[in-house]
Tab-separated table of C-alpha atoms in Angstrom:
chain	number	residue	atom	x	y	z
A	1	MET	CA	244.427	164.163	205.330
A	2	GLU	CA	243.882	167.914	205.327
A	3	CYS	CA	246.808	170.232	204.633
A	4	ARG	CA	246.634	171.696	208.160
A	5	ASN	CA	247.338	168.232	209.650
A	6	CYS	CA	249.874	167.123	207.033
A	7	PRO	CA	253.480	166.962	208.313
A	8	TYR	CA	254.677	168.917	205.248
A	9	GLY	CA	252.523	171.967	205.981
A	10	LYS	CA	251.604	171.690	209.654
A	11	GLU	CA	254.465	173.892	210.848
A	12	ASP	CA	253.513	176.781	208.558
A	13	PHE	CA	249.822	176.429	209.436
A	14	ASP	CA	250.541	176.499	213.185
A	15	ARG	CA	252.763	179.568	212.769
A	16	ARG	CA	250.062	181.443	210.824
A	17	MET	CA	247.373	180.599	213.378
A	18	ALA	CA	249.691	181.668	216.234
A	19	TRP	CA	250.095	185.057	214.514
A	20	TYR	CA	246.331	185.371	214.191
A	21	ASN	CA	245.759	184.504	217.872
A	22	LYS	CA	248.479	186.907	219.007
A	23	ILE	CA	247.089	189.829	216.966
A	24	VAL	CA	243.523	189.177	218.134
A	25	GLU	CA	244.626	189.006	221.793
A	26	GLU	CA	246.569	192.273	221.534
A	27	ARG	CA	244.237	194.366	219.377
A	28	GLY	CA	240.913	192.523	219.363
A	29	ILE	CA	238.489	192.271	216.456
A	30	PRO	CA	238.386	194.362	214.261
A	31	ASN	CA	242.053	195.162	213.802
A	32	ASP	CA	244.172	196.710	211.077
A	33	ILE	CA	245.717	193.397	209.924
A	34	TYR	CA	242.875	190.845	209.916
A	35	GLY	CA	239.895	193.191	209.938
A	36	TYR	CA	236.673	191.413	210.892
A	37	LYS	CA	237.976	187.896	210.166
A	38	THR	CA	236.675	185.202	212.465
A	39	TYR	CA	238.733	182.216	213.544
A	40	GLU	CA	237.101	179.981	210.912
A	41	ASP	CA	237.907	182.465	208.122
A	42	ALA	CA	241.500	182.698	209.350
A	43	VAL	CA	241.781	178.893	209.285
A	44	LYS	CA	240.561	178.804	205.660
A	45	ASP	CA	243.007	181.530	204.618
A	46	ALA	CA	245.903	179.955	206.495
A	47	GLU	CA	245.231	176.609	204.861
A	48	GLN	CA	245.025	178.192	201.424
A	49	PHE	CA	248.229	180.219	201.782
A	50	LEU	CA	250.392	177.719	203.672
A	51	TRP	CA	253.697	176.539	202.286
A	52	CYS	CA	253.750	172.827	201.473
A	53	ASP	CA	257.196	171.254	201.241
A	54	LYS	CA	255.847	168.318	199.250
A	55	VAL	CA	254.548	170.389	196.305
A	56	GLY	CA	257.310	172.979	196.746
A	57	GLY	CA	255.186	176.102	197.081
A	58	LYS	CA	252.032	177.677	198.378
A	59	VAL	CA	248.900	175.579	198.063
A	60	TYR	CA	246.843	178.228	196.237
A	61	CYS	CA	249.197	178.319	193.246
A	62	PHE	CA	250.945	174.914	193.295
A	63	GLY	CA	247.884	172.877	194.233
A	64	HIS	CA	247.431	170.041	196.690
A	65	CYS	CA	249.500	166.892	196.783
A	66	THR	CA	248.002	163.463	196.175
A	67	ASP	CA	247.675	162.829	199.925
A	68	ALA	CA	245.469	165.872	200.488
A	69	TYR	CA	241.893	164.947	201.300
A	70	SER	CA	242.540	161.289	200.434
A	71	ASP	CA	240.823	160.016	203.604
A	72	ILE	CA	237.598	161.859	202.788
A	73	PRO	CA	235.240	159.457	200.998
A	74	LYS	CA	234.361	160.549	197.503
A	75	HIS	CA	230.708	160.761	196.635
A	76	GLU	CA	229.862	158.914	193.466
A	77	SER	CA	226.742	160.292	191.956
A	78	HIS	CA	224.540	158.069	189.879
A	79	SER	CA	221.636	159.591	188.089
A	80	LYS	CA	218.295	158.069	188.897
A	81	ARG	CA	216.923	158.964	185.492
A	82	LYS	CA	217.122	156.226	182.925
A	83	ARG	CA	218.591	156.683	179.476
A	84	ARG	CA	216.078	157.489	176.767
A	85	ASN	CA	215.489	154.852	174.133
A	86	LYS	CA	215.462	155.529	170.399
A	87	ARG	CA	211.738	156.219	170.226
A	88	GLU	CA	211.844	158.735	173.084
A	89	ARG	CA	214.861	160.502	171.588
A	90	ASP	CA	213.086	160.740	168.227
A	91	PHE	CA	209.951	162.100	169.907
A	92	LYS	CA	212.005	164.726	171.754
A	93	TYR	CA	213.731	165.752	168.501
A	94	LYS	CA	210.386	166.115	166.686
A	95	ASN	CA	208.986	168.241	169.506
A	96	ARG	CA	212.094	170.426	169.328
A	97	LEU	CA	211.585	170.935	165.581
A	98	LYS	CA	207.943	171.852	166.158
A	99	TYR	CA	208.979	174.387	168.815
A	100	LEU	CA	211.600	175.935	166.514
A	101	HIS	CA	209.064	176.246	163.711
A	102	LYS	CA	206.424	177.945	165.850
A	103	HIS	CA	208.462	180.145	168.181
A	104	ARG	CA	211.774	180.977	166.520
A	105	ASN	CA	211.487	183.277	163.527
A	106	PHE	CA	215.056	183.525	162.226
A	107	TYR	CA	215.746	184.779	158.733
A	108	PRO	CA	217.213	181.573	157.388
A	109	SER	CA	214.441	179.460	158.871
A	110	PRO	CA	215.805	176.533	160.909
A	111	VAL	CA	212.788	174.289	160.249
A	112	MET	CA	210.383	173.813	157.351
A	113	TYR	CA	206.932	172.254	157.621
A	114	THR	CA	206.524	169.782	154.749
A	115	ASP	CA	202.855	169.214	153.956
A	116	GLU	CA	203.203	168.818	150.179
A	117	ILE	CA	205.359	166.431	148.179
A	118	TRP	CA	206.485	166.516	144.544
A	119	VAL	CA	205.302	163.641	142.382
A	120	ARG	CA	206.632	163.482	138.834
A	121	GLY	CA	203.871	163.938	136.297
A	122	TYR	CA	201.373	165.338	138.810
A	123	GLY	CA	203.223	168.201	140.485
A	124	TYR	CA	202.778	168.984	144.171
A	125	ILE	CA	200.173	166.924	146.008
A	126	GLU	CA	199.099	166.870	149.652
A	127	ASN	CA	201.366	164.805	151.882
A	128	PRO	CA	199.402	162.181	153.847
A	129	LYS	CA	202.024	162.338	156.660
A	130	PRO	CA	203.205	165.936	157.034
A	131	TYR	CA	206.393	166.458	159.029
A	132	TYR	CA	208.923	169.099	160.120
A	133	LYS	CA	212.221	169.099	158.273
A	134	ARG	CA	215.415	170.579	159.706
A	135	MET	CA	217.055	173.046	157.348
A	136	TYR	CA	220.839	173.286	157.282
A	137	ARG	CA	222.784	175.999	155.544
A	138	GLY	CA	224.710	174.019	152.968
A	139	ASN	CA	227.092	175.077	150.242
A	140	HIS	CA	224.463	175.084	147.511
A	141	LYS	CA	224.347	177.240	144.362
A	142	HIS	CA	227.997	177.086	143.389
A	143	ASN	CA	229.370	177.346	146.912
A	144	ARG	CA	228.223	180.909	147.478
A	145	TYR	CA	228.243	180.441	151.282
A	146	LYS	CA	231.808	179.220	151.129
A	147	TYR	CA	232.797	182.142	148.898
A	148	TYR	CA	231.234	184.789	151.145
A	149	LYS	CA	232.682	183.173	154.237
A	150	LYS	CA	236.170	183.431	152.784
A	151	TYR	CA	235.446	186.963	151.601
A	152	ALA	CA	234.217	188.008	155.065
A	153	ASN	CA	237.352	186.579	156.654
A	154	ARG	CA	239.478	188.506	154.175
A	155	CYS	CA	237.624	191.744	154.979
A	156	VAL	CA	238.196	191.270	158.688
A	157	ARG	CA	241.881	190.434	158.236
A	158	ARG	CA	242.507	193.507	156.087
A	159	TYR	CA	240.488	195.886	158.271
A	160	LYS	CA	242.724	198.752	159.403
A	161	GLY	CA	240.551	199.930	162.294
A	162	GLU	CA	240.483	198.535	165.799
A	163	LEU	CA	238.563	195.315	166.519
A	164	TYR	CA	237.332	194.883	170.063
A	165	SER	CA	236.648	191.565	171.705
A	166	GLY	CA	233.061	190.424	171.910
A	167	GLY	CA	232.094	190.023	168.278
A	168	SER	CA	232.981	193.410	166.814
A	169	TYR	CA	234.338	191.616	163.744
A	170	LYS	CA	230.714	191.091	162.704
A	171	LYS	CA	230.377	194.831	162.125
A	172	VAL	CA	233.142	194.840	159.512
A	173	PHE	CA	231.273	192.601	157.073
A	174	ASP	CA	227.621	191.591	157.442
A	175	TYR	CA	227.830	187.990	156.290
A	176	TRP	CA	224.239	186.898	156.863
A	177	TRP	CA	222.550	189.647	154.900
A	178	THR	CA	225.031	189.519	152.038
A	179	VAL	CA	224.516	185.838	151.282
A	180	ASP	CA	220.747	185.813	150.867
């Protein structure tokens, strides 16, 4: 049931629409109260701003009750695409790594192409199955990333100037170029 037909808000809706009709009959469209609003726009506004006794306030700030729009059938969407299996997911991941290696040139490289392997006693030899390896920034070499992260946070906390929203904290301490 829509709010305009609900017994808890019907009285307020009818009163608002009567005001609209009265103003339009007296002054026409456009007027100084409703401007260029058509009847359909006035209905939408009246339904949004009506007082509902069930929720105890206006619909736009207190929301709809559980009866609102309950008779409208809900559309259940089911995707027609099937779920990828393990092989397809692995293939997609490998293609993503290849794309990152070729097209994204970040300073700490996100992907490394491994075409040589280390064999004890021989050194590096050619890998018969080369692959792309994802590189993660770990806490290697005595936790230097962890140390600089804590240090950067300390610098930002103790900064006496003004920090604006939108990432201006990055200008206080340049973490990425300090670590490597």
